[in-house]
Short mmCIF file of C-alpha atoms in Angstrom, two decimals:
data_model
loop_
_atom_site.label_atom_id
_atom_site.label_comp_id
_atom_site.label_asym_id
_atom_site.label_seq_id
_atom_site.Cartn_x
_atom_site.Cartn_y
_atom_site.Cartn_z
CA UNK A 1 0.02 0.12 0.12
CA UNK A 2 1.65 3.14 -1.05
CA UNK A 3 1.53 6.72 0.90
CA UNK A 4 -1.53 8.29 -1.08
CA UNK A 5 -3.52 5.02 -0.36
CA UNK A 6 -2.68 5.13 3.21
CA UNK A 7 -3.65 8.82 3.28
CA UNK A 8 -7.00 8.14 1.89
CA UNK A 9 -7.71 5.17 3.97
CA UNK A 10 -7.01 7.12 7.14
CA UNK A 11 -9.29 9.88 5.95
CA UNK A 12 -11.97 7.24 5.07
CA UNK A 13 -11.57 5.67 8.48
CA UNK A 14 -12.56 8.93 10.17
CA UNK A 15 -16.36 8.31 9.12
CA UNK A 16 -16.28 4.33 9.73
CA UNK A 17 -16.73 2.75 13.05
CA UNK A 18 -13.80 0.91 14.19
CA UNK A 19 -15.59 -2.55 13.72
CA UNK A 20 -16.46 -1.56 10.31
CA UNK A 21 -13.05 -0.61 9.45
CA UNK A 22 -11.58 -3.92 10.99
CA UNK A 23 -13.95 -5.89 8.52
CA UNK A 24 -12.63 -4.06 5.55
CA UNK A 25 -8.92 -4.92 6.38
CA UNK A 26 -9.74 -8.71 7.33
CA UNK A 27 -8.97 -11.29 5.15
CA UNK A 28 -11.74 -12.89 3.10
CA UNK A 29 -13.85 -15.35 4.90
CA UNK A 30 -13.48 -19.34 4.08
CA UNK A 31 -16.53 -20.95 2.69
CA UNK A 32 -18.21 -23.38 4.97
CA UNK A 33 -18.06 -27.01 4.13
CA UNK A 34 -20.97 -28.93 2.96
CA UNK A 35 -21.47 -32.75 2.59
CA UNK A 36 -24.00 -34.44 0.32
CA UNK A 37 -25.06 -37.91 0.95
CA UNK A 38 -25.99 -40.74 -1.11
CA UNK A 39 -27.51 -42.87 1.09
CA UNK A 40 -27.61 -46.13 -0.72
CA UNK A 41 -24.91 -47.44 -3.35
CA UNK A 42 -23.72 -50.90 -3.91
CA UNK A 43 -21.73 -53.16 -6.53
CA UNK A 44 -22.72 -56.74 -7.17
CA UNK A 45 -20.40 -57.92 -9.87
CA UNK A 46 -21.23 -60.48 -12.55
CA UNK A 47 -20.82 -63.87 -11.30
CA UNK A 48 -22.83 -63.47 -8.11
CA UNK A 49 -25.94 -65.45 -7.74
CA UNK A 50 -28.23 -62.59 -7.84
CA UNK A 51 -28.24 -60.11 -10.96
CA UNK A 52 -25.42 -57.76 -11.43
CA UNK A 53 -26.17 -54.53 -9.54
CA UNK A 54 -24.41 -51.29 -9.23
CA UNK A 55 -24.38 -47.74 -8.88
CA UNK A 56 -23.22 -45.09 -11.45
CA UNK A 57 -22.60 -41.71 -9.67
CA UNK A 58 -22.24 -38.04 -11.12
CA UNK A 59 -20.84 -35.05 -9.54
CA UNK A 60 -21.53 -31.82 -11.07
CA UNK A 61 -20.08 -28.20 -10.19
CA UNK A 62 -22.59 -25.51 -10.69
CA UNK A 63 -20.20 -22.49 -10.64
CA UNK A 64 -19.41 -20.72 -13.86
CA UNK A 65 -16.21 -19.19 -12.46
CA UNK A 66 -14.69 -21.49 -9.73
CA UNK A 67 -13.28 -24.77 -9.63
CA UNK A 68 -14.09 -26.84 -6.24
CA UNK A 69 -12.21 -29.76 -4.54
CA UNK A 70 -14.38 -32.68 -3.44
CA UNK A 71 -13.70 -35.63 -0.97
CA UNK A 72 -15.66 -38.81 -1.47
CA UNK A 73 -15.77 -41.19 1.54
CA UNK A 74 -17.51 -44.73 1.23
CA UNK A 75 -19.23 -45.81 4.35
CA UNK A 76 -19.93 -49.55 3.89
CA UNK A 77 -22.30 -51.36 5.96
CA UNK A 78 -23.52 -54.33 3.99
CA UNK A 79 -21.54 -57.29 2.43
CA UNK A 80 -17.73 -57.43 2.37
CA UNK A 81 -16.66 -54.09 3.62
CA UNK A 82 -12.96 -52.67 3.49
CA UNK A 83 -11.35 -52.53 6.79
CA UNK A 84 -10.87 -48.69 6.56
CA UNK A 85 -13.31 -46.42 4.76
CA UNK A 86 -11.69 -45.68 1.27
CA UNK A 87 -11.80 -42.36 0.00
CA UNK A 88 -10.89 -40.28 -3.02
CA UNK A 89 -10.30 -36.41 -3.62
CA UNK A 90 -10.85 -34.65 -6.91
CA UNK A 91 -11.14 -31.13 -8.43
CA UNK A 92 -14.08 -30.17 -10.63
CA UNK A 93 -13.55 -27.24 -12.90
CA UNK A 94 -16.29 -24.77 -13.31
CA UNK A 95 -19.50 -26.34 -14.90
CA UNK A 96 -17.74 -29.81 -14.96
CA UNK A 97 -19.56 -33.09 -14.49
CA UNK A 98 -17.66 -36.02 -13.47
CA UNK A 99 -18.69 -39.69 -14.24
CA UNK A 100 -17.99 -42.60 -11.52
CA UNK A 101 -19.26 -45.70 -13.44
CA UNK A 102 -19.74 -48.35 -10.84
CA UNK A 103 -18.34 -45.93 -8.41
CA UNK A 104 -17.86 -48.66 -5.45
CA UNK A 105 -15.95 -51.19 -7.82
CA UNK A 106 -13.83 -48.88 -9.71
CA UNK A 107 -13.10 -45.93 -7.41
CA UNK A 108 -13.35 -47.82 -4.11
CA UNK A 109 -12.48 -51.39 -5.19
CA UNK A 110 -15.06 -52.72 -2.77
CA UNK A 111 -17.04 -55.34 -4.97
CA UNK A 112 -19.66 -57.42 -3.17
CA UNK A 113 -20.66 -54.61 -0.80
CA UNK A 114 -23.14 -51.75 -0.05
CA UNK A 115 -23.39 -48.54 2.05
CA UNK A 116 -23.43 -44.82 1.77
CA UNK A 117 -20.93 -42.35 0.24
CA UNK A 118 -20.34 -38.96 1.63
CA UNK A 119 -19.18 -35.81 -0.85
CA UNK A 120 -17.63 -33.07 1.17
CA UNK A 121 -16.63 -29.85 -0.54
CA UNK A 122 -16.28 -26.06 0.29
CA UNK A 123 -19.35 -23.93 -0.48
CA UNK A 124 -22.66 -25.30 -2.02
CA UNK A 125 -21.80 -25.37 -5.68
CA UNK A 126 -21.81 -29.14 -5.76
CA UNK A 127 -24.50 -31.49 -6.78
CA UNK A 128 -24.26 -35.51 -6.72
CA UNK A 129 -26.76 -37.95 -8.35
CA UNK A 130 -26.71 -41.66 -8.96
CA UNK A 131 -28.23 -44.13 -10.84
CA UNK A 132 -28.59 -47.61 -8.98
CA UNK A 133 -29.47 -50.25 -11.51
CA UNK A 134 -29.28 -53.95 -12.62
CA UNK A 135 -28.26 -54.98 -16.06
CA UNK A 136 -30.74 -57.99 -16.12
CA UNK A 137 -33.49 -58.46 -16.97
CA UNK A 138 -33.13 -56.59 -20.11
CA UNK A 139 -34.09 -53.92 -20.56
CA UNK A 140 -32.33 -52.57 -17.44
CA UNK A 141 -34.28 -51.65 -14.37
CA UNK A 142 -32.71 -48.48 -12.87
CA UNK A 143 -33.43 -46.52 -9.65
CA UNK A 144 -32.46 -42.64 -9.14
CA UNK A 145 -30.74 -41.90 -5.95
CA UNK A 146 -30.00 -38.17 -5.25
CA UNK A 147 -27.22 -36.74 -2.97
CA UNK A 148 -29.06 -35.68 0.23
CA UNK A 149 -28.09 -32.45 2.24
CA UNK A 150 -27.74 -32.64 5.82
CA UNK A 151 -30.96 -30.89 6.33
CA UNK A 152 -32.87 -33.98 4.61
CA UNK A 153 -31.86 -36.14 7.70
CA UNK A 154 -34.48 -36.14 10.42
CA UNK A 155 -34.92 -37.33 13.91
CA UNK A 156 -38.43 -38.39 13.02
CA UNK A 157 -39.23 -39.13 9.40
CA UNK A 158 -41.92 -41.00 7.38
CA UNK A 159 -41.61 -43.25 4.39
CA UNK A 160 -45.01 -43.47 2.63
CA UNK A 161 -46.63 -45.33 -0.36
CA UNK A 162 -44.89 -48.84 0.85
CA UNK A 163 -46.02 -51.90 -0.87
CA UNK A 164 -46.11 -55.68 -0.14
CA UNK A 165 -47.19 -58.54 -2.14
CA UNK A 166 -46.40 -57.72 -5.85
CA UNK A 167 -43.36 -56.14 -4.57
CA UNK A 168 -41.20 -56.22 -1.45
CA UNK A 169 -40.01 -53.32 0.53
CA UNK A 170 -36.78 -52.81 2.34
CA UNK A 171 -36.22 -49.89 4.62
CA UNK A 172 -32.71 -48.47 5.21
CA UNK A 173 -31.11 -46.14 7.52
CA UNK A 174 -27.70 -44.11 7.42
CA UNK A 175 -26.54 -42.31 10.49
CA UNK A 176 -24.02 -39.54 9.40
CA UNK A 177 -23.31 -38.30 12.97
CA UNK A 178 -20.05 -38.71 14.83
CA UNK A 179 -21.99 -40.55 17.66
CA UNK A 180 -24.05 -43.76 17.62
CA UNK A 181 -27.67 -43.69 17.53
CA UNK A 182 -30.91 -45.95 18.20
CA UNK A 183 -33.50 -46.25 15.63
CA UNK A 184 -36.87 -47.43 15.80
CA UNK A 185 -38.80 -48.20 12.72
CA UNK A 186 -42.75 -48.63 13.01
CA UNK A 187 -44.62 -49.96 10.31
CA UNK A 188 -48.19 -49.13 9.61
CA UNK A 189 -51.21 -50.06 7.29
CA UNK A 190 -53.82 -47.39 7.47
CA UNK A 191 -54.10 -46.70 11.27
CA UNK A 192 -53.08 -50.03 12.50
CA UNK A 193 -49.49 -50.53 13.50
CA UNK A 194 -48.20 -53.77 12.17
CA UNK A 195 -45.02 -54.07 14.01
CA UNK A 196 -41.69 -52.59 15.19
CA UNK A 197 -38.18 -53.00 14.56
CA UNK A 198 -35.14 -51.52 16.52
CA UNK A 199 -31.57 -51.10 15.23
CA UNK A 200 -28.50 -49.76 16.90
CA UNK A 201 -26.20 -47.88 14.64
CA UNK A 202 -22.60 -46.71 15.44
CA UNK A 203 -21.19 -43.38 14.00
CA UNK A 204 -21.21 -43.01 10.02
CA UNK A 205 -22.88 -46.47 9.90
CA UNK A 206 -26.02 -47.83 8.22
CA UNK A 207 -28.24 -50.54 7.73
CA UNK A 208 -31.03 -51.89 5.69
CA UNK A 209 -33.88 -54.10 6.78
CA UNK A 210 -34.90 -56.38 4.03
CA UNK A 211 -38.54 -57.50 3.47
CA UNK A 212 -39.84 -55.01 6.11
CA UNK A 213 -43.22 -56.80 6.38
CA UNK A 214 -41.65 -60.13 6.55
CA UNK A 215 -39.52 -58.88 9.48
CA UNK A 216 -42.37 -57.49 11.64
CA UNK A 217 -44.40 -60.77 11.10
CA UNK A 218 -46.70 -59.44 8.22
CA UNK A 219 -45.22 -61.04 5.35
CA UNK A 220 -48.86 -62.28 3.85
CA UNK A 221 -50.27 -58.78 3.99
CA UNK A 222 -51.06 -57.16 0.29
CA UNK A 223 -51.02 -53.48 0.43
CA UNK A 224 -49.90 -50.47 -1.70
CA UNK A 225 -50.36 -47.87 1.03
CA UNK A 226 -48.68 -48.65 4.09
CA UNK A 227 -46.09 -46.18 5.67
CA UNK A 228 -43.13 -46.26 8.14
CA UNK A 229 -42.21 -43.94 10.75
CA UNK A 230 -38.44 -43.88 11.63
CA UNK A 231 -37.63 -42.26 14.77
CA UNK A 232 -34.54 -41.47 17.05
CA UNK A 233 -34.34 -40.02 20.31
CA UNK A 234 -31.49 -37.55 19.32
CA UNK A 235 -29.31 -37.15 16.15
CA UNK A 236 -31.01 -36.78 12.75
CA UNK A 237 -30.40 -39.75 10.23
CA UNK A 238 -31.41 -40.38 6.64
CA UNK A 239 -33.98 -43.18 5.79
CA UNK A 240 -34.94 -44.53 2.66
CA UNK A 241 -37.23 -47.51 1.24
CA UNK A 242 -36.97 -49.96 -1.54
CA UNK A 243 -33.37 -49.33 -2.52
CA UNK A 244 -30.46 -51.84 -2.50
CA UNK A 245 -32.52 -54.52 -4.10
CA UNK A 246 -31.53 -56.97 -7.15
CA UNK A 247 -34.31 -59.36 -6.22
CA UNK A 248 -37.28 -57.36 -7.60
CA UNK A 249 -37.94 -54.85 -10.31
CA UNK A 250 -39.36 -51.74 -8.20
CA UNK A 251 -37.63 -48.79 -9.42
CA UNK A 252 -39.19 -46.35 -6.73
CA UNK A 253 -36.97 -44.66 -4.40
CA UNK A 254 -38.69 -43.25 -1.08
CA UNK A 255 -36.71 -40.88 0.68
CA UNK A 256 -37.88 -40.11 4.36
CA UNK A 257 -39.85 -36.89 4.71
CA UNK A 258 -39.89 -34.90 8.29
CA UNK A 259 -42.36 -35.78 10.52
CA UNK A 260 -43.73 -35.18 13.85
CA UNK A 261 -43.30 -36.99 17.08
CA UNK A 262 -46.26 -38.71 18.52
CA UNK A 263 -47.88 -36.27 21.21
CA UNK A 264 -47.21 -37.71 24.72
CA UNK A 265 -50.11 -38.14 27.07
CA UNK A 266 -51.79 -40.69 29.18
CA UNK A 267 -51.15 -44.22 28.15
CA UNK A 268 -53.93 -46.68 26.83
CA UNK A 269 -56.90 -47.43 28.96
CA UNK A 270 -56.62 -50.93 31.17
CA UNK A 271 -58.78 -53.62 29.66
CA UNK A 272 -60.43 -56.94 30.91
CA UNK A 273 -61.04 -59.77 28.51
CA UNK A 274 -63.15 -62.95 29.68
CA UNK A 275 -61.74 -66.08 27.84
CA UNK A 276 -64.06 -69.09 28.18
CA UNK A 277 -63.51 -72.42 27.11
CA UNK A 278 -66.52 -74.58 25.89
CA UNK A 279 -66.32 -77.92 23.69
CA UNK A 280 -62.30 -77.45 24.15
CA UNK A 281 -62.36 -74.38 22.09
CA UNK A 282 -61.24 -70.81 23.45
CA UNK A 283 -63.58 -67.92 23.02
CA UNK A 284 -62.24 -65.70 21.82
CA UNK A 285 -58.87 -66.93 20.95
CA UNK A 286 -59.40 -70.02 18.56
CA UNK A 287 -61.47 -68.51 15.54
CA UNK A 288 -60.92 -64.93 16.36
CA UNK A 289 -57.60 -63.97 18.23
CA UNK A 290 -57.77 -61.95 21.47
CA UNK A 291 -57.08 -58.31 20.58
CA UNK A 292 -55.05 -56.31 23.37
CA UNK A 293 -53.38 -52.91 23.07
CA UNK A 294 -49.57 -52.84 23.56
CA UNK A 295 -48.76 -50.58 26.73
CA UNK A 296 -52.42 -51.01 28.28
CA UNK A 297 -52.52 -53.14 31.69
CA UNK A 298 -54.86 -56.11 30.45
CA UNK A 299 -56.65 -58.61 32.70
CA UNK A 300 -57.16 -62.06 31.24
CA UNK A 301 -59.84 -64.17 32.93
CA UNK A 302 -59.75 -67.82 31.97
CA UNK A 303 -62.58 -69.97 32.83
CA UNK A 304 -63.75 -73.36 31.49
CA UNK A 305 -67.23 -74.78 31.63
CA UNK A 306 -65.75 -78.45 31.65
CA UNK A 307 -62.68 -80.39 32.82
CA UNK A 308 -59.47 -79.27 33.86
CA UNK A 309 -56.73 -77.57 31.84
CA UNK A 310 -53.52 -76.18 32.07
CA UNK A 311 -52.43 -72.82 30.39
CA UNK A 312 -49.09 -72.33 28.32
CA UNK A 313 -47.73 -69.33 26.42
CA UNK A 314 -44.77 -68.68 24.03
CA UNK A 315 -41.67 -67.01 25.79
CA UNK A 316 -41.56 -64.57 22.99
CA UNK A 317 -44.67 -62.83 23.99
CA UNK A 318 -42.75 -59.69 25.32
CA UNK A 319 -44.99 -59.20 28.12
CA UNK A 320 -44.13 -57.11 31.41
CA UNK A 321 -46.10 -57.19 34.69
CA UNK A 322 -47.05 -59.82 37.54
CA UNK A 323 -48.16 -63.12 36.53
CA UNK A 324 -46.81 -62.49 33.16
CA UNK A 325 -47.80 -64.93 30.46
CA UNK A 326 -44.50 -66.59 29.53
CA UNK A 327 -42.20 -69.62 30.26
CA UNK A 328 -42.01 -68.61 33.90
CA UNK A 329 -45.70 -69.58 34.58
CA UNK A 330 -46.26 -72.06 31.99
CA UNK A 331 -48.81 -74.90 33.23
CA UNK A 332 -50.92 -72.74 35.49
CA UNK A 333 -54.02 -74.96 35.90
CA UNK A 334 -57.51 -73.33 35.65
CA UNK A 335 -61.05 -74.24 35.06
CA UNK A 336 -63.41 -77.09 35.87
CA UNK A 337 -63.14 -79.38 39.03
CA UNK A 338 -61.14 -78.40 41.76
CA UNK A 339 -59.30 -75.69 39.62
CA UNK A 340 -60.93 -72.06 40.18
CA UNK A 341 -60.72 -69.67 37.21
CA UNK A 342 -57.42 -67.87 36.73
CA UNK A 343 -56.52 -64.28 36.18
CA UNK A 344 -53.24 -62.86 34.78
CA UNK A 345 -52.61 -59.24 34.84
CA UNK A 346 -50.13 -58.18 32.13
CA UNK A 347 -48.93 -55.28 30.08
CA UNK A 348 -48.06 -56.20 26.58
CA UNK A 349 -45.28 -54.43 24.79
CA UNK A 350 -45.12 -53.67 21.16
CA UNK A 351 -43.68 -57.13 19.51
CA UNK A 352 -40.50 -57.11 17.99
CA UNK A 353 -39.79 -60.80 17.34
CA UNK A 354 -39.80 -62.69 14.18
CA UNK A 355 -43.19 -64.08 15.32
CA UNK A 356 -44.81 -60.63 14.67
CA UNK A 357 -47.84 -59.32 16.60
CA UNK A 358 -49.79 -62.51 16.83
CA UNK A 359 -48.89 -65.16 19.55
CA UNK A 360 -50.16 -68.64 20.35
CA UNK A 361 -51.42 -70.30 23.59
CA UNK A 362 -52.66 -73.77 24.43
CA UNK A 363 -53.57 -76.31 26.85
CA UNK A 364 -50.93 -78.42 28.05
CA UNK A 365 -53.15 -81.28 29.22
CA UNK A 366 -55.02 -81.83 26.15
CA UNK A 367 -54.07 -82.19 22.38
CA UNK A 368 -52.26 -78.85 21.61
CA UNK A 369 -53.09 -79.06 18.06
CA UNK A 370 -56.79 -78.70 18.83
CA UNK A 371 -56.79 -76.48 21.93
CA UNK A 372 -54.91 -73.50 20.71
CA UNK A 373 -55.59 -69.83 20.87
CA UNK A 374 -54.02 -66.57 19.69
CA UNK A 375 -53.49 -63.10 20.98
CA UNK A 376 -52.82 -60.29 18.76
CA UNK A 377 -51.08 -57.31 20.06
CA UNK A 378 -52.04 -53.74 18.39
#
């Protein structure tokens, strides 16, 4: 800066606050870093039992004037994963689009695996897209998977339009945080909750629950209007449905839309259910399941009109409370003769086992095949 420039600057400074003058003299601010995440990528090479299936990725710089440096990191969570997360750094010229065909194999050398890729750059000029597709059957079946901004991860999200029957639905989650998180997936059809799955994810880790309807014990249900609520108690996560799947021809990707937490309030009302036994048939229970509500204190009153019987329940019921119906109280006798009616007070929790939401009970004295009943937990 020459003498004339310094003189002019001092004169100009008389009319500016000190803070404003400091900003003029400060070095330019650095652009913030932005990360875009493709939540589902894969490479299943030719020669596997399933159809070849892989991800072609495109990275684009929207700036007309400035190049941008991008670092891509592969976060594998399915299949044969590398021991250390592989990464690559590259520079995009202004308005350049860079092609990464079969990125997981060609760039990261991780065939037979699947996961997510994070693309980090300075500023907000980068756009990322991918096509995940199979080369068989012909013509190819593809699915467009966008790069998602951090704001598209949610603590509570909803996946709508889920189908089962003609298609299968997979639900996936990617945790892009530096801390682990517990994720709950609640599957609904209409207003009926079908079941729940809970997964624990480490930092920068993900998972995919294939055949979510089967996973909650509702594989036989046919629907095109189910939905899933994906919820965490803390950090936001990315959620998606129907993606890494070379066993179906469903080309639809569903990404999680922001949802609200269920309002807190009083729990479900207590309920009392009378179960009678006549001609060795439970009513309700044999031809019509006993309907109970998860979280409600439930009183089950068993009474028989003839004979003496003993009650047995499956240990996977997921029941808490006094006199819980589980392996711990099998062979409790009830009804007829010297045995009085038997009352159980239990609280059913949301079912999470592979048996789903319907469970069996039976008489251990008589033929179990004939004297069986069912309990359905809503």
